[in-house]
mmCIF file of C-alpha atoms in Angstrom:
data_model
loop_
_atom_site.group_PDB
_atom_site.id
_atom_site.type_symbol
_atom_site.label_atom_id
_atom_site.label_comp_id
_atom_site.label_asym_id
_atom_site.label_seq_id
_atom_site.Cartn_x
_atom_site.Cartn_y
_atom_site.Cartn_z
ATOM 1 C CA LYS U 224 -77.378 36.413 -22.144
ATOM 2 C CA GLN U 225 -75.854 37.043 -25.658
ATOM 3 C CA GLU U 226 -77.453 35.690 -28.348
ATOM 4 C CA VAL U 227 -76.360 35.662 -32.003
ATOM 5 C CA THR U 228 -78.419 34.922 -34.928
ATOM 6 C CA GLN U 229 -77.294 34.389 -38.748
ATOM 7 C CA ILE U 230 -80.070 35.395 -41.668
ATOM 8 C CA PRO U 231 -80.802 33.644 -44.222
ATOM 9 C CA ALA U 232 -80.170 30.103 -43.022
ATOM 10 C CA ALA U 233 -79.058 28.944 -46.325
ATOM 11 C CA LEU U 234 -78.448 30.770 -50.052
ATOM 12 C CA SER U 235 -77.794 29.181 -53.313
ATOM 13 C CA VAL U 236 -76.019 31.674 -56.234
ATOM 14 C CA PRO U 237 -74.954 31.205 -59.572
ATOM 15 C CA GLU U 238 -71.066 31.834 -59.814
ATOM 16 C CA GLY U 239 -69.722 35.258 -60.000
ATOM 17 C CA GLU U 240 -72.591 37.005 -57.853
ATOM 18 C CA ASN U 241 -71.618 39.072 -55.079
ATOM 19 C CA LEU U 242 -73.612 38.000 -51.582
ATOM 20 C CA VAL U 243 -74.096 39.619 -48.252
ATOM 21 C CA LEU U 244 -74.343 36.909 -45.071
ATOM 22 C CA ASN U 245 -76.095 38.857 -42.227
ATOM 23 C CA CYS U 246 -75.417 38.089 -38.562
ATOM 24 C CA SER U 247 -76.859 40.214 -35.508
ATOM 25 C CA PHE U 248 -76.291 39.781 -31.487
ATOM 26 C CA THR U 249 -77.920 40.910 -28.957
ATOM 27 C CA ASP U 250 -75.766 42.385 -26.423
ATOM 28 C CA SER U 251 -73.428 45.290 -28.146
ATOM 29 C CA ALA U 252 -70.878 45.021 -25.120
ATOM 30 C CA ILE U 253 -68.239 42.896 -27.391
ATOM 31 C CA TYR U 254 -64.601 42.981 -27.554
ATOM 32 C CA ASN U 255 -64.534 41.534 -31.363
ATOM 33 C CA LEU U 256 -66.981 39.603 -33.967
ATOM 34 C CA GLN U 257 -65.209 36.524 -35.609
ATOM 35 C CA TRP U 258 -66.120 35.205 -39.168
ATOM 36 C CA PHE U 259 -65.554 31.891 -39.783
ATOM 37 C CA ARG U 260 -65.902 29.074 -42.478
ATOM 38 C CA GLN U 261 -66.567 25.041 -41.794
ATOM 39 C CA ASP U 262 -66.629 22.528 -44.695
ATOM 40 C CA PRO U 263 -68.503 19.353 -44.117
ATOM 41 C CA GLY U 264 -67.051 16.843 -41.703
ATOM 42 C CA LYS U 265 -64.172 19.763 -41.094
ATOM 43 C CA GLY U 266 -63.163 22.177 -38.478
ATOM 44 C CA LEU U 267 -63.319 26.016 -38.209
ATOM 45 C CA THR U 268 -61.461 28.317 -40.146
ATOM 46 C CA SER U 269 -61.108 31.943 -38.867
ATOM 47 C CA LEU U 270 -61.916 34.146 -41.715
ATOM 48 C CA LEU U 271 -61.854 37.577 -40.529
ATOM 49 C CA LEU U 272 -61.652 39.039 -36.600
ATOM 50 C CA ILE U 273 -63.245 42.527 -36.606
ATOM 51 C CA GLN U 274 -62.651 44.460 -33.063
ATOM 52 C CA SER U 275 -65.112 46.478 -31.431
ATOM 53 C CA SER U 276 -63.321 49.441 -32.602
ATOM 54 C CA GLN U 277 -63.455 48.905 -35.929
ATOM 55 C CA ARG U 278 -65.969 49.390 -38.432
ATOM 56 C CA GLU U 279 -64.568 46.994 -41.301
ATOM 57 C CA GLN U 280 -61.878 44.045 -41.957
ATOM 58 C CA THR U 281 -61.204 42.982 -45.646
ATOM 59 C CA SER U 282 -59.077 39.484 -46.432
ATOM 60 C CA GLY U 283 -59.212 39.320 -50.185
ATOM 61 C CA ARG U 284 -62.803 39.232 -51.863
ATOM 62 C CA LEU U 285 -64.226 38.929 -48.169
ATOM 63 C CA ASN U 286 -65.089 42.049 -46.461
ATOM 64 C CA ALA U 287 -66.637 42.213 -42.503
ATOM 65 C CA SER U 288 -68.641 45.045 -41.326
ATOM 66 C CA LEU U 289 -69.221 45.731 -37.927
ATOM 67 C CA ASP U 290 -72.277 48.547 -36.615
ATOM 68 C CA LYS U 291 -72.287 47.626 -32.733
ATOM 69 C CA SER U 292 -74.568 50.050 -31.738
ATOM 70 C CA SER U 293 -77.244 48.214 -33.921
ATOM 71 C CA GLY U 294 -75.813 45.104 -32.768
ATOM 72 C CA ARG U 295 -75.214 44.320 -36.646
ATOM 73 C CA SER U 296 -71.938 42.428 -38.978
ATOM 74 C CA THR U 297 -72.241 41.577 -42.424
ATOM 75 C CA LEU U 298 -70.128 39.114 -44.482
ATOM 76 C CA TYR U 299 -69.255 40.499 -48.254
ATOM 77 C CA ILE U 300 -68.246 38.031 -50.649
ATOM 78 C CA ALA U 301 -67.181 39.437 -54.064
ATOM 79 C CA ALA U 302 -67.417 37.475 -57.157
ATOM 80 C CA SER U 303 -68.251 34.486 -55.568
ATOM 81 C CA GLN U 304 -66.947 30.784 -56.653
ATOM 82 C CA PRO U 305 -67.927 27.083 -56.200
ATOM 83 C CA GLY U 306 -65.087 26.806 -53.710
ATOM 84 C CA ASP U 307 -66.774 29.188 -51.535
ATOM 85 C CA SER U 308 -69.597 26.962 -50.835
ATOM 86 C CA ALA U 309 -69.353 26.235 -47.197
ATOM 87 C CA THR U 310 -71.511 26.838 -43.877
ATOM 88 C CA TYR U 311 -70.473 30.462 -42.464
ATOM 89 C CA LEU U 312 -70.290 30.969 -39.014
ATOM 90 C CA CYS U 313 -70.389 34.336 -36.577
ATOM 91 C CA ALA U 314 -69.580 34.208 -33.399
ATOM 92 C CA ALA U 315 -69.129 36.979 -30.731
ATOM 93 C CA THR U 316 -66.662 37.746 -27.849
ATOM 94 C CA THR U 317 -68.930 39.259 -24.919
ATOM 95 C CA ALA U 318 -67.369 41.613 -22.504
ATOM 96 C CA GLY U 319 -67.534 42.287 -19.091
ATOM 97 C CA GLY U 320 -68.585 40.258 -16.239
ATOM 98 C CA THR U 321 -67.135 36.711 -15.984
ATOM 99 C CA SER U 322 -65.686 37.403 -19.386
ATOM 100 C CA TYR U 323 -63.123 34.211 -20.520
ATOM 101 C CA GLY U 324 -63.174 35.011 -24.304
ATOM 102 C CA LYS U 325 -66.048 32.581 -24.925
ATOM 103 C CA LEU U 326 -67.511 32.653 -28.478
ATOM 104 C CA THR U 327 -71.134 32.652 -28.498
ATOM 105 C CA PHE U 328 -72.394 31.353 -32.146
ATOM 106 C CA GLY U 329 -74.905 31.657 -34.645
ATOM 107 C CA GLN U 330 -76.240 29.003 -36.167
ATOM 108 C CA GLY U 331 -75.017 29.511 -39.760
ATOM 109 C CA THR U 332 -75.394 30.300 -43.211
ATOM 110 C CA ILE U 333 -75.338 27.182 -45.552
ATOM 111 C CA LEU U 334 -73.798 28.617 -49.001
ATOM 112 C CA THR U 335 -74.018 27.243 -52.291
ATOM 113 C CA VAL U 336 -72.513 28.674 -55.202
ATOM 114 C CA HIS U 337 -73.349 26.589 -58.530
ATOM 115 C CA PRO U 338 -71.213 27.017 -61.858
ATOM 116 C CA ASN D 14 -46.260 25.101 -36.516
ATOM 117 C CA ALA D 15 -49.265 22.515 -35.993
ATOM 118 C CA GLY D 16 -51.803 24.747 -34.496
ATOM 119 C CA VAL D 17 -54.317 23.221 -32.348
ATOM 120 C CA THR D 18 -54.622 19.227 -32.682
ATOM 121 C CA GLN D 19 -56.847 16.853 -31.692
ATOM 122 C CA THR D 20 -56.679 13.015 -30.465
ATOM 123 C CA PRO D 21 -58.483 10.784 -31.867
ATOM 124 C CA LYS D 22 -60.088 11.873 -34.843
ATOM 125 C CA PHE D 23 -63.220 9.533 -34.755
ATOM 126 C CA ARG D 24 -64.214 6.952 -31.606
ATOM 127 C CA VAL D 25 -67.080 4.697 -30.902
ATOM 128 C CA LEU D 26 -67.828 3.813 -27.413
ATOM 129 C CA LYS D 27 -70.492 1.863 -25.898
ATOM 130 C CA THR D 28 -72.725 3.270 -22.942
ATOM 131 C CA GLY D 29 -70.737 3.477 -19.643
ATOM 132 C CA GLN D 30 -67.328 3.348 -21.210
ATOM 133 C CA SER D 31 -65.310 6.196 -20.614
ATOM 134 C CA MET D 32 -62.301 8.102 -22.750
ATOM 135 C CA THR D 33 -60.373 11.243 -22.990
ATOM 136 C CA LEU D 34 -60.042 13.325 -25.484
ATOM 137 C CA LEU D 35 -56.380 15.134 -25.599
ATOM 138 C CA CYS D 36 -56.142 18.499 -27.270
ATOM 139 C CA ALA D 37 -52.679 20.139 -28.093
ATOM 140 C CA GLN D 38 -51.633 23.347 -29.143
ATOM 141 C CA ASP D 39 -48.232 24.774 -30.202
ATOM 142 C CA MET D 40 -48.815 28.539 -30.036
ATOM 143 C CA ASN D 41 -48.758 29.324 -26.297
ATOM 144 C CA HIS D 42 -51.883 30.254 -25.903
ATOM 145 C CA GLU D 43 -53.385 31.342 -22.311
ATOM 146 C CA TYR D 44 -56.882 30.465 -23.091
ATOM 147 C CA MET D 45 -58.427 26.875 -24.269
ATOM 148 C CA TYR D 46 -61.997 25.629 -24.712
ATOM 149 C CA TRP D 47 -63.896 22.576 -25.709
ATOM 150 C CA TYR D 48 -67.250 22.950 -27.835
ATOM 151 C CA ARG D 49 -69.780 20.377 -28.723
ATOM 152 C CA GLN D 50 -71.396 20.813 -32.235
ATOM 153 C CA ASP D 51 -75.038 19.305 -32.716
ATOM 154 C CA PRO D 52 -77.525 19.658 -35.369
ATOM 155 C CA GLY D 53 -79.694 22.374 -34.736
ATOM 156 C CA MET D 54 -78.011 23.256 -31.541
ATOM 157 C CA GLY D 55 -74.931 24.899 -32.773
ATOM 158 C CA LEU D 56 -71.608 25.208 -30.880
ATOM 159 C CA ARG D 57 -71.569 24.854 -27.181
ATOM 160 C CA LEU D 58 -69.063 25.404 -24.753
ATOM 161 C CA ILE D 59 -68.632 22.646 -22.426
ATOM 162 C CA HIS D 60 -65.716 23.629 -20.367
ATOM 163 C CA TYR D 61 -62.739 26.413 -20.616
ATOM 164 C CA SER D 62 -59.360 27.210 -19.188
ATOM 165 C CA VAL D 63 -57.375 30.838 -18.398
ATOM 166 C CA GLY D 64 -54.117 29.232 -17.919
ATOM 167 C CA GLU D 65 -52.212 26.151 -16.640
ATOM 168 C CA GLY D 66 -53.952 24.661 -13.685
ATOM 169 C CA THR D 67 -57.185 26.087 -14.135
ATOM 170 C CA THR D 68 -60.303 24.875 -15.410
ATOM 171 C CA ALA D 69 -63.830 26.443 -15.483
ATOM 172 C CA LYS D 70 -67.465 25.162 -16.517
ATOM 173 C CA GLY D 71 -69.154 26.472 -19.713
ATOM 174 C CA GLU D 72 -72.863 25.923 -20.738
ATOM 175 C CA VAL D 73 -73.361 22.236 -21.170
ATOM 176 C CA PRO D 74 -70.668 20.638 -18.548
ATOM 177 C CA ASP D 75 -72.644 18.017 -16.996
ATOM 178 C CA GLY D 76 -71.000 14.540 -17.632
ATOM 179 C CA TYR D 77 -67.705 15.915 -18.720
ATOM 180 C CA ASN D 78 -64.434 16.568 -16.806
ATOM 181 C CA VAL D 79 -61.175 18.411 -17.725
ATOM 182 C CA SER D 80 -57.525 18.859 -16.999
ATOM 183 C CA ARG D 81 -54.831 21.188 -17.924
ATOM 184 C CA LEU D 82 -51.685 20.183 -16.285
ATOM 185 C CA LYS D 83 -49.583 21.773 -19.034
ATOM 186 C CA LYS D 84 -50.175 24.697 -20.954
ATOM 187 C CA GLN D 85 -50.109 23.269 -23.921
ATOM 188 C CA ASN D 86 -52.532 20.666 -23.216
ATOM 189 C CA PHE D 87 -56.405 20.634 -22.382
ATOM 190 C CA LEU D 88 -57.962 17.127 -21.396
ATOM 191 C CA LEU D 89 -61.820 16.187 -22.137
ATOM 192 C CA GLY D 90 -62.960 13.377 -20.079
ATOM 193 C CA LEU D 91 -65.923 11.266 -20.272
ATOM 194 C CA GLU D 92 -66.247 9.013 -16.917
ATOM 195 C CA SER D 93 -69.367 7.199 -17.961
ATOM 196 C CA ALA D 94 -70.652 7.876 -21.723
ATOM 197 C CA ALA D 95 -74.189 8.231 -22.752
ATOM 198 C CA PRO D 96 -75.722 8.386 -26.007
ATOM 199 C CA SER D 97 -76.470 12.019 -25.561
ATOM 200 C CA GLN D 98 -72.774 12.574 -25.606
ATOM 201 C CA THR D 99 -72.526 11.792 -29.653
ATOM 202 C CA SER D 100 -71.619 14.898 -30.755
ATOM 203 C CA VAL D 101 -68.405 16.355 -32.606
ATOM 204 C CA TYR D 102 -66.338 17.943 -30.065
ATOM 205 C CA PHE D 103 -64.025 21.039 -31.298
ATOM 206 C CA CYS D 104 -61.141 22.071 -29.097
ATOM 207 C CA ALA D 105 -60.017 25.870 -29.421
ATOM 208 C CA SER D 106 -57.244 28.335 -28.310
ATOM 209 C CA ARG D 107 -56.738 31.853 -28.347
ATOM 210 C CA TRP D 108 -54.162 34.052 -27.098
ATOM 211 C CA ASP D 109 -56.382 36.493 -25.094
ATOM 212 C CA ARG D 110 -59.986 38.007 -25.125
ATOM 213 C CA ILE D 111 -59.173 40.097 -28.017
ATOM 214 C CA HIS D 112 -56.845 37.696 -30.345
ATOM 215 C CA GLU D 113 -58.383 35.219 -32.815
ATOM 216 C CA GLN D 114 -59.781 31.920 -31.568
ATOM 217 C CA TYR D 115 -58.444 29.092 -33.509
ATOM 218 C CA PHE D 116 -60.100 25.381 -33.797
ATOM 219 C CA GLY D 117 -58.798 22.036 -34.086
ATOM 220 C CA PRO D 118 -59.939 19.554 -36.758
ATOM 221 C CA GLY D 119 -62.749 18.239 -34.363
ATOM 222 C CA THR D 120 -63.396 14.589 -32.694
ATOM 223 C CA ARG D 121 -66.620 12.745 -34.224
ATOM 224 C CA LEU D 122 -67.775 10.468 -31.294
ATOM 225 C CA THR D 123 -70.542 8.217 -31.418
ATOM 226 C CA VAL D 124 -71.578 6.548 -27.680
ATOM 227 C CA THR D 125 -74.155 3.477 -28.641
#
């Protein structure tokens, strides 16, 4: 059974810092890994989707990497801003068996960027 | 292009009452999902559908039923609500296992 873990659970940084959020998964047989942002009381916004054959994906100040063999992904946020404050979730789509595109989520990292 | 929409946004039910949550997507996606999000438990899959007329159980299906009579709609029903079903419910859809999964804004349900 796939399990996804995110470290740290919470992170507080001053504005302008570069930061890294970590995600690990136990079953390396995945189709892809997706990073989401969730603001308080809101839905999930997709940030990046990285396929199992890819090593990196970039969108603006965000860069996601994937090391499938070690079961790890990282989300790098450059030059953080107060508007980046949110909960960040990673989720894996496990391949094989009765795969039906279900996402297995980590518990999330609560990010606070203070001015 | 509205993406994934959910109705209603908020609802308060008494124990034993029934209700239906509606999810609609306008992206012609085959796969649709219902998740619930609870503090400390994360997001868990309730039911899913891989196409019109098909449904299947996820991780936490007890107390819920679903239907997918039209490709664009996925309904989640609670026949007899219980306080343990107090949660935020999210609907999601995707084209297939390779593409992104998109989420609706959520329905906040309280059962008293």
